[in-house]
Amino acid sequence: EAGVAQSPRYKIIEKRQSVAFWCNPISGHATLYWYQQILGQGPKLLIQFQNNGVVDDSQLPKDRFSAERLKGVDSTLKIQPAKLEDSAVYLCASSSLPRVGSGANVLTFGAGSRLTVL
Amino acid sequence: AQKITQTQPGMFVQEKEAVTLDCTYDTSDPSYGLFWYKQPSSGEMIFLIYQGSYDQQNATEGRYSLNFQKARKSANLVISASQLGDSAMYFCAFFRAAGNKLTFGGGTRVLVKP
């Protein structure tokens, strides 16, 4: 099966500019996640969708970050205006819904979008 | 909120030897899971192994095994017969069944020496 697709792979912008990242999850995966990974740290969850509804956006800086998942498939993460501290890799992941009585389903990650804010 | 801790920022291991990466977590949830992911320098996150809180036996996947000690809330990863290609960052992650949410630790960098 095709993996999680992300674009662009790299983006360099100046502070106060805007940027958008796109993610196409594995076909049929109901849950989509956006993580922010700052250099040297573990990924931090920004937002989690189930189908096209938001499950958790408690760590999303809503004054500058926004995300949507139209029709429960593709997703876009936007930053406007960007700050220096937004320099990071933005990872998209998807998983299918857990089967009743089973363990967790594995999250499959995309290659990430590396953002540098100057 | 769940807390997950990896206390080893970096480790060297000799090729062909085994290495243990520590992971501890803190939760009051009865149903949860522990994942380990590998992140090479190329940046992709590669799933290695999963352990559910109700699993009776420790998980194994090829050269990877998970030493799950539920009472101590630890889920250490053991890599046997290390290879040069094992050099990477390794992340332990806690999965909360309620909400389908995955939280990562800070990672351990492993460097395999020839």
PDB file of C-alpha atoms in Angstrom:
ATOM      1  CA  GLU A   1       0.000   0.000   0.000  1.00  0.00           C
ATOM      2  CA  ALA A   2       1.111   3.566  -0.580  1.00  0.00           C
ATOM      3  CA  GLY A   3       2.490   5.361   2.455  1.00  0.00           C
ATOM      4  CA  VAL A   4       1.669   8.725   3.979  1.00  0.00           C
ATOM      5  CA  ALA A   5       2.539  11.493   1.519  1.00  0.00           C
ATOM      6  CA  GLN A   6       3.685  14.919   2.667  1.00  0.00           C
ATOM      7  CA  SER A   7       4.728  18.050   0.825  1.00  0.00           C
ATOM      8  CA  PRO A   8       6.788  20.089   0.606  1.00  0.00           C
ATOM      9  CA  ARG A   9       9.764  18.242   2.060  1.00  0.00           C
ATOM     10  CA  TYR A  10      11.633  21.452   2.771  1.00  0.00           C
ATOM     11  CA  LYS A  11      10.569  25.049   3.197  1.00  0.00           C
ATOM     12  CA  ILE A  12      12.530  28.145   4.144  1.00  0.00           C
ATOM     13  CA  ILE A  13      10.647  31.323   4.986  1.00  0.00           C
ATOM     14  CA  GLU A  14      11.231  34.539   6.861  1.00  0.00           C
ATOM     15  CA  LYS A  15       9.518  35.264  10.147  1.00  0.00           C
ATOM     16  CA  ARG A  16       6.017  36.673   9.846  1.00  0.00           C
ATOM     17  CA  GLN A  17       5.489  34.916   6.513  1.00  0.00           C
ATOM     18  CA  SER A  18       2.981  32.114   6.103  1.00  0.00           C
ATOM     19  CA  VAL A  19       3.443  28.483   5.102  1.00  0.00           C
ATOM     20  CA  ALA A  20       1.199  25.492   4.453  1.00  0.00           C
ATOM     21  CA  PHE A  21       1.932  21.792   4.610  1.00  0.00           C
ATOM     22  CA  TRP A  22      -0.099  19.077   2.969  1.00  0.00           C
ATOM     23  CA  CYS A  23      -0.646  15.471   4.001  1.00  0.00           C
ATOM     24  CA  ASN A  24      -2.331  12.588   2.232  1.00  0.00           C
ATOM     25  CA  PRO A  25      -2.811   9.636   4.620  1.00  0.00           C
ATOM     26  CA  ILE A  26      -2.976   5.958   3.827  1.00  0.00           C
ATOM     27  CA  SER A  27      -6.222   5.159   2.071  1.00  0.00           C
ATOM     28  CA  GLY A  28      -8.932   4.194   4.518  1.00  0.00           C
ATOM     29  CA  HIS A  29      -7.156   5.483   7.615  1.00  0.00           C
ATOM     30  CA  ALA A  30      -9.690   7.349   9.706  1.00  0.00           C
ATOM     31  CA  THR A  31      -7.285   8.993  12.147  1.00  0.00           C
ATOM     32  CA  LEU A  32      -4.756  11.624  11.085  1.00  0.00           C
ATOM     33  CA  TYR A  33      -2.167  13.280  13.295  1.00  0.00           C
ATOM     34  CA  TRP A  34       0.125  16.283  12.913  1.00  0.00           C
ATOM     35  CA  TYR A  35       3.240  16.304  15.078  1.00  0.00           C
ATOM     36  CA  GLN A  36       5.891  18.989  15.496  1.00  0.00           C
ATOM     37  CA  GLN A  37       9.431  17.747  16.050  1.00  0.00           C
ATOM     38  CA  ILE A  38      11.992  20.339  17.100  1.00  0.00           C
ATOM     39  CA  LEU A  39      15.608  19.334  16.532  1.00  0.00           C
ATOM     40  CA  GLY A  40      16.831  17.001  19.269  1.00  0.00           C
ATOM     41  CA  GLN A  41      13.387  16.417  20.773  1.00  0.00           C
ATOM     42  CA  GLY A  42      10.615  13.873  20.488  1.00  0.00           C
ATOM     43  CA  PRO A  43       7.587  14.642  18.331  1.00  0.00           C
ATOM     44  CA  LYS A  44       4.843  16.678  19.999  1.00  0.00           C
ATOM     45  CA  LEU A  45       1.227  16.211  18.961  1.00  0.00           C
ATOM     46  CA  LEU A  46      -0.306  19.359  17.490  1.00  0.00           C
ATOM     47  CA  ILE A  47      -3.671  18.100  16.311  1.00  0.00           C
ATOM     48  CA  GLN A  48      -5.513  14.827  15.831  1.00  0.00           C
ATOM     49  CA  PHE A  49      -8.429  14.245  13.464  1.00  0.00           C
ATOM     50  CA  GLN A  50     -10.830  11.350  13.302  1.00  0.00           C
ATOM     51  CA  ASN A  51     -12.417  11.413   9.870  1.00  0.00           C
ATOM     52  CA  ASN A  52     -12.944  15.160   9.401  1.00  0.00           C
ATOM     53  CA  GLY A  53     -13.536  16.030  13.053  1.00  0.00           C
ATOM     54  CA  VAL A  54     -10.939  17.323  15.522  1.00  0.00           C
ATOM     55  CA  VAL A  55     -10.289  14.924  18.421  1.00  0.00           C
ATOM     56  CA  ASP A  56      -7.487  16.835  20.155  1.00  0.00           C
ATOM     57  CA  ASP A  57      -5.981  20.233  19.381  1.00  0.00           C
ATOM     58  CA  SER A  58      -5.016  21.157  22.931  1.00  0.00           C
ATOM     59  CA  GLN A  59      -1.356  21.784  22.013  1.00  0.00           C
ATOM     60  CA  LEU A  60      -1.994  23.655  18.779  1.00  0.00           C
ATOM     61  CA  PRO A  61      -1.011  27.360  19.057  1.00  0.00           C
ATOM     62  CA  LYS A  62      -4.302  28.528  17.658  1.00  0.00           C
ATOM     63  CA  ASP A  63      -3.246  32.163  17.325  1.00  0.00           C
ATOM     64  CA  ARG A  64      -0.951  31.185  14.445  1.00  0.00           C
ATOM     65  CA  PHE A  65      -1.558  27.539  13.550  1.00  0.00           C
ATOM     66  CA  SER A  66      -4.601  26.126  11.824  1.00  0.00           C
ATOM     67  CA  ALA A  67      -5.393  22.751  10.336  1.00  0.00           C
ATOM     68  CA  GLU A  68      -8.214  21.205   8.412  1.00  0.00           C
ATOM     69  CA  ARG A  69      -9.122  17.842   7.029  1.00  0.00           C
ATOM     70  CA  LEU A  70     -11.736  18.252   4.381  1.00  0.00           C
ATOM     71  CA  LYS A  71     -13.809  15.204   3.456  1.00  0.00           C
ATOM     72  CA  GLY A  72     -11.895  13.126   5.973  1.00  0.00           C
ATOM     73  CA  VAL A  73      -8.954  12.454   3.662  1.00  0.00           C
ATOM     74  CA  ASP A  74      -6.216  15.036   2.930  1.00  0.00           C
ATOM     75  CA  SER A  75      -5.146  17.517   5.545  1.00  0.00           C
ATOM     76  CA  THR A  76      -3.453  20.911   5.498  1.00  0.00           C
ATOM     77  CA  LEU A  77      -1.510  22.520   8.335  1.00  0.00           C
ATOM     78  CA  LYS A  78      -0.966  26.272   8.091  1.00  0.00           C
ATOM     79  CA  ILE A  79       1.238  28.641  10.050  1.00  0.00           C
ATOM     80  CA  GLN A  80       0.559  32.362   9.829  1.00  0.00           C
ATOM     81  CA  PRO A  81       2.559  34.354  10.832  1.00  0.00           C
ATOM     82  CA  ALA A  82       5.594  32.133  11.397  1.00  0.00           C
ATOM     83  CA  LYS A  83       8.001  32.682  14.268  1.00  0.00           C
ATOM     84  CA  LEU A  84      11.611  31.616  14.630  1.00  0.00           C
ATOM     85  CA  GLU A  85      10.617  28.952  17.158  1.00  0.00           C
ATOM     86  CA  ASP A  86       8.392  27.267  14.565  1.00  0.00           C
ATOM     87  CA  SER A  87      11.506  25.896  12.870  1.00  0.00           C
ATOM     88  CA  ALA A  88      10.950  22.141  13.084  1.00  0.00           C
ATOM     89  CA  VAL A  89       9.969  19.063  11.166  1.00  0.00           C
ATOM     90  CA  TYR A  90       6.211  18.657  10.788  1.00  0.00           C
ATOM     91  CA  LEU A  91       5.255  15.011  10.730  1.00  0.00           C
ATOM     92  CA  CYS A  92       1.948  13.685   9.528  1.00  0.00           C
ATOM     93  CA  ALA A  93       0.806  10.218  10.582  1.00  0.00           C
ATOM     94  CA  SER A  94      -2.300   8.140  10.064  1.00  0.00           C
ATOM     95  CA  SER A  95      -3.848   5.014  11.529  1.00  0.00           C
ATOM     96  CA  SER A  96      -6.975   2.994  11.113  1.00  0.00           C
ATOM     97  CA  LEU A  97      -9.500   2.828  13.927  1.00  0.00           C
ATOM     98  CA  PRO A  98      -8.698   0.175  16.525  1.00  0.00           C
ATOM     99  CA  ARG A  99     -10.639  -3.037  16.266  1.00  0.00           C
ATOM    100  CA  VAL A 100     -12.815  -3.692  19.274  1.00  0.00           C
ATOM    101  CA  GLY A 101     -10.901  -5.702  21.855  1.00  0.00           C
ATOM    102  CA  SER A 102      -7.577  -5.370  20.055  1.00  0.00           C
ATOM    103  CA  GLY A 103      -4.484  -3.417  20.852  1.00  0.00           C
ATOM    104  CA  ALA A 104      -3.517  -0.157  19.335  1.00  0.00           C
ATOM    105  CA  ASN A 105      -3.117   0.240  15.625  1.00  0.00           C
ATOM    106  CA  VAL A 106       0.284   1.337  14.415  1.00  0.00           C
ATOM    107  CA  LEU A 107       0.693   4.948  13.362  1.00  0.00           C
ATOM    108  CA  THR A 108       2.364   5.214   9.968  1.00  0.00           C
ATOM    109  CA  PHE A 109       4.377   8.380   9.472  1.00  0.00           C
ATOM    110  CA  GLY A 110       5.184  10.405   6.409  1.00  0.00           C
ATOM    111  CA  ALA A 111       8.715  11.606   5.636  1.00  0.00           C
ATOM    112  CA  GLY A 112       8.023  14.993   7.227  1.00  0.00           C
ATOM    113  CA  SER A 113       8.206  18.604   6.120  1.00  0.00           C
ATOM    114  CA  ARG A 114      11.224  20.491   7.402  1.00  0.00           C
ATOM    115  CA  LEU A 115      10.543  24.167   8.071  1.00  0.00           C
ATOM    116  CA  THR A 116      13.276  26.739   8.609  1.00  0.00           C
ATOM    117  CA  VAL A 117      12.183  30.202   9.730  1.00  0.00           C
ATOM    118  CA  LEU A 118      14.819  32.924   9.301  1.00  0.00           C
TER     119      LEU A 118
ATOM    120  CA  ALA B   1      -1.481  13.720  31.302  1.00  0.00           C
ATOM    121  CA  GLN B   2       0.697  10.731  30.588  1.00  0.00           C
ATOM    122  CA  LYS B   3       4.407  11.180  31.091  1.00  0.00           C
ATOM    123  CA  ILE B   4       6.965   9.118  29.249  1.00  0.00           C
ATOM    124  CA  THR B   5      10.676   9.293  30.025  1.00  0.00           C
ATOM    125  CA  GLN B   6      13.784   8.142  28.239  1.00  0.00           C
ATOM    126  CA  THR B   7      16.726   8.836  30.542  1.00  0.00           C
ATOM    127  CA  GLN B   8      19.569   7.982  28.137  1.00  0.00           C
ATOM    128  CA  PRO B   9      20.220  10.829  25.697  1.00  0.00           C
ATOM    129  CA  GLY B  10      22.878   8.855  23.823  1.00  0.00           C
ATOM    130  CA  MET B  11      24.643   5.511  23.761  1.00  0.00           C
ATOM    131  CA  PHE B  12      27.523   3.825  21.993  1.00  0.00           C
ATOM    132  CA  VAL B  13      27.326   0.114  21.288  1.00  0.00           C
ATOM    133  CA  GLN B  14      29.803  -2.217  19.651  1.00  0.00           C
ATOM    134  CA  GLU B  15      28.674  -3.961  16.490  1.00  0.00           C
ATOM    135  CA  LYS B  16      27.206  -7.437  17.150  1.00  0.00           C
ATOM    136  CA  GLU B  17      26.557  -6.645  20.820  1.00  0.00           C
ATOM    137  CA  ALA B  18      23.147  -6.161  22.453  1.00  0.00           C
ATOM    138  CA  VAL B  19      21.896  -2.821  23.743  1.00  0.00           C
ATOM    139  CA  THR B  20      19.040  -1.936  26.084  1.00  0.00           C
ATOM    140  CA  LEU B  21      17.191   1.368  25.787  1.00  0.00           C
ATOM    141  CA  ASP B  22      15.256   2.494  28.829  1.00  0.00           C
ATOM    142  CA  CYS B  23      11.692   3.783  28.859  1.00  0.00           C
ATOM    143  CA  THR B  24       9.452   4.524  31.830  1.00  0.00           C
ATOM    144  CA  TYR B  25       5.941   5.879  31.858  1.00  0.00           C
ATOM    145  CA  ASP B  26       3.376   7.161  34.276  1.00  0.00           C
ATOM    146  CA  THR B  27      -0.311   6.433  33.880  1.00  0.00           C
ATOM    147  CA  SER B  28      -3.412   5.427  35.800  1.00  0.00           C
ATOM    148  CA  ASP B  29      -5.129   4.072  32.698  1.00  0.00           C
ATOM    149  CA  PRO B  30      -5.721   0.308  32.739  1.00  0.00           C
ATOM    150  CA  SER B  31      -5.668   0.000  28.942  1.00  0.00           C
ATOM    151  CA  TYR B  32      -2.687   1.371  27.059  1.00  0.00           C
ATOM    152  CA  GLY B  33       0.186   0.411  24.808  1.00  0.00           C
ATOM    153  CA  LEU B  34       3.863   1.112  24.377  1.00  0.00           C
ATOM    154  CA  PHE B  35       5.461   1.634  20.974  1.00  0.00           C
ATOM    155  CA  TRP B  36       9.065   1.921  19.909  1.00  0.00           C
ATOM    156  CA  TYR B  37       9.971   3.817  16.750  1.00  0.00           C
ATOM    157  CA  LYS B  38      13.335   4.248  15.022  1.00  0.00           C
ATOM    158  CA  GLN B  39      14.251   7.514  13.330  1.00  0.00           C
ATOM    159  CA  PRO B  40      17.365   7.375  11.134  1.00  0.00           C
ATOM    160  CA  SER B  41      19.118  10.513   9.967  1.00  0.00           C
ATOM    161  CA  SER B  42      16.836  10.606   6.928  1.00  0.00           C
ATOM    162  CA  GLY B  43      14.017  11.556   9.298  1.00  0.00           C
ATOM    163  CA  GLU B  44      11.286   8.987   8.754  1.00  0.00           C
ATOM    164  CA  MET B  45       9.725   7.305  11.788  1.00  0.00           C
ATOM    165  CA  ILE B  46       9.874   3.537  11.473  1.00  0.00           C
ATOM    166  CA  PHE B  47       7.685   1.337  13.669  1.00  0.00           C
ATOM    167  CA  LEU B  48       9.660  -1.360  15.485  1.00  0.00           C
ATOM    168  CA  ILE B  49       7.557  -3.051  18.146  1.00  0.00           C
ATOM    169  CA  TYR B  50       4.376  -2.754  20.196  1.00  0.00           C
ATOM    170  CA  GLN B  51       3.354  -4.002  23.664  1.00  0.00           C
ATOM    171  CA  GLY B  52      -0.206  -3.834  24.963  1.00  0.00           C
ATOM    172  CA  SER B  53      -0.898  -3.426  28.665  1.00  0.00           C
ATOM    173  CA  TYR B  54      -2.877  -6.660  28.751  1.00  0.00           C
ATOM    174  CA  ASP B  55      -0.401  -8.716  26.749  1.00  0.00           C
ATOM    175  CA  GLN B  56       0.801 -11.663  28.817  1.00  0.00           C
ATOM    176  CA  GLN B  57       4.095 -12.100  27.018  1.00  0.00           C
ATOM    177  CA  ASN B  58       6.820  -9.653  26.109  1.00  0.00           C
ATOM    178  CA  ALA B  59       6.723  -8.615  22.476  1.00  0.00           C
ATOM    179  CA  THR B  60       9.447  -9.686  20.059  1.00  0.00           C
ATOM    180  CA  GLU B  61      10.076  -8.707  16.426  1.00  0.00           C
ATOM    181  CA  GLY B  62      13.208 -10.192  14.933  1.00  0.00           C
ATOM    182  CA  ARG B  63      16.209  -8.628  16.691  1.00  0.00           C
ATOM    183  CA  TYR B  64      13.949  -6.356  18.750  1.00  0.00           C
ATOM    184  CA  SER B  65      12.385  -7.393  22.033  1.00  0.00           C
ATOM    185  CA  LEU B  66      10.540  -5.442  24.651  1.00  0.00           C
ATOM    186  CA  ASN B  67      11.215  -6.001  28.343  1.00  0.00           C
ATOM    187  CA  PHE B  68       7.820  -5.013  29.743  1.00  0.00           C
ATOM    188  CA  GLN B  69       7.617  -4.671  33.516  1.00  0.00           C
ATOM    189  CA  LYS B  70       4.100  -3.449  34.185  1.00  0.00           C
ATOM    190  CA  ALA B  71       4.426  -3.000  37.962  1.00  0.00           C
ATOM    191  CA  ARG B  72       7.536  -0.878  37.487  1.00  0.00           C
ATOM    192  CA  LYS B  73       5.951   0.949  34.521  1.00  0.00           C
ATOM    193  CA  SER B  74       8.896   0.313  32.285  1.00  0.00           C
ATOM    194  CA  ALA B  75       9.096  -0.882  28.686  1.00  0.00           C
ATOM    195  CA  ASN B  76      12.737  -1.207  27.708  1.00  0.00           C
ATOM    196  CA  LEU B  77      13.772  -2.031  24.151  1.00  0.00           C
ATOM    197  CA  VAL B  78      16.483  -4.624  23.624  1.00  0.00           C
ATOM    198  CA  ILE B  79      18.280  -4.727  20.287  1.00  0.00           C
ATOM    199  CA  SER B  80      20.305  -7.891  19.876  1.00  0.00           C
ATOM    200  CA  ALA B  81      23.313  -8.337  17.577  1.00  0.00           C
ATOM    201  CA  SER B  82      23.603  -4.623  16.753  1.00  0.00           C
ATOM    202  CA  GLN B  83      24.311  -3.649  13.168  1.00  0.00           C
ATOM    203  CA  LEU B  84      25.763  -0.441  11.758  1.00  0.00           C
ATOM    204  CA  GLY B  85      22.354   0.346  10.283  1.00  0.00           C
ATOM    205  CA  ASP B  86      20.891   0.449  13.787  1.00  0.00           C
ATOM    206  CA  SER B  87      22.540   3.834  14.347  1.00  0.00           C
ATOM    207  CA  ALA B  88      19.579   6.182  14.772  1.00  0.00           C
ATOM    208  CA  MET B  89      17.317   7.942  17.255  1.00  0.00           C
ATOM    209  CA  TYR B  90      14.946   5.632  19.111  1.00  0.00           C
ATOM    210  CA  PHE B  91      11.679   6.865  20.549  1.00  0.00           C
ATOM    211  CA  CYS B  92       9.444   5.220  23.085  1.00  0.00           C
ATOM    212  CA  ALA B  93       5.803   6.266  22.803  1.00  0.00           C
ATOM    213  CA  PHE B  94       2.805   5.793  25.068  1.00  0.00           C
ATOM    214  CA  PHE B  95      -0.534   4.998  23.465  1.00  0.00           C
ATOM    215  CA  ARG B  96      -3.643   5.920  25.383  1.00  0.00           C
ATOM    216  CA  ALA B  97      -6.498   3.688  24.281  1.00  0.00           C
ATOM    217  CA  ALA B  98      -9.061   6.301  25.280  1.00  0.00           C
ATOM    218  CA  GLY B  99      -8.631   8.810  22.490  1.00  0.00           C
ATOM    219  CA  ASN B 100      -6.230   6.903  20.266  1.00  0.00           C
ATOM    220  CA  LYS B 101      -3.456   9.286  21.324  1.00  0.00           C
ATOM    221  CA  LEU B 102       0.299   8.646  21.019  1.00  0.00           C
ATOM    222  CA  THR B 103       2.779  10.589  23.193  1.00  0.00           C
ATOM    223  CA  PHE B 104       6.517  10.374  22.573  1.00  0.00           C
ATOM    224  CA  GLY B 105       9.483  10.383  24.909  1.00  0.00           C
ATOM    225  CA  GLY B 106      12.532  12.534  24.288  1.00  0.00           C
ATOM    226  CA  GLY B 107      14.465   9.818  22.459  1.00  0.00           C
ATOM    227  CA  THR B 108      17.807   8.037  22.763  1.00  0.00           C
ATOM    228  CA  ARG B 109      20.505   8.347  20.127  1.00  0.00           C
ATOM    229  CA  VAL B 110      22.311   5.079  19.421  1.00  0.00           C
ATOM    230  CA  LEU B 111      25.612   4.943  17.589  1.00  0.00           C
ATOM    231  CA  VAL B 112      26.893   1.515  16.597  1.00  0.00           C
ATOM    232  CA  LYS B 113      30.675   1.274  16.367  1.00  0.00           C
ATOM    233  CA  PRO B 114      32.358  -1.138  13.940  1.00  0.00           C
TER     234      PRO B 114
END
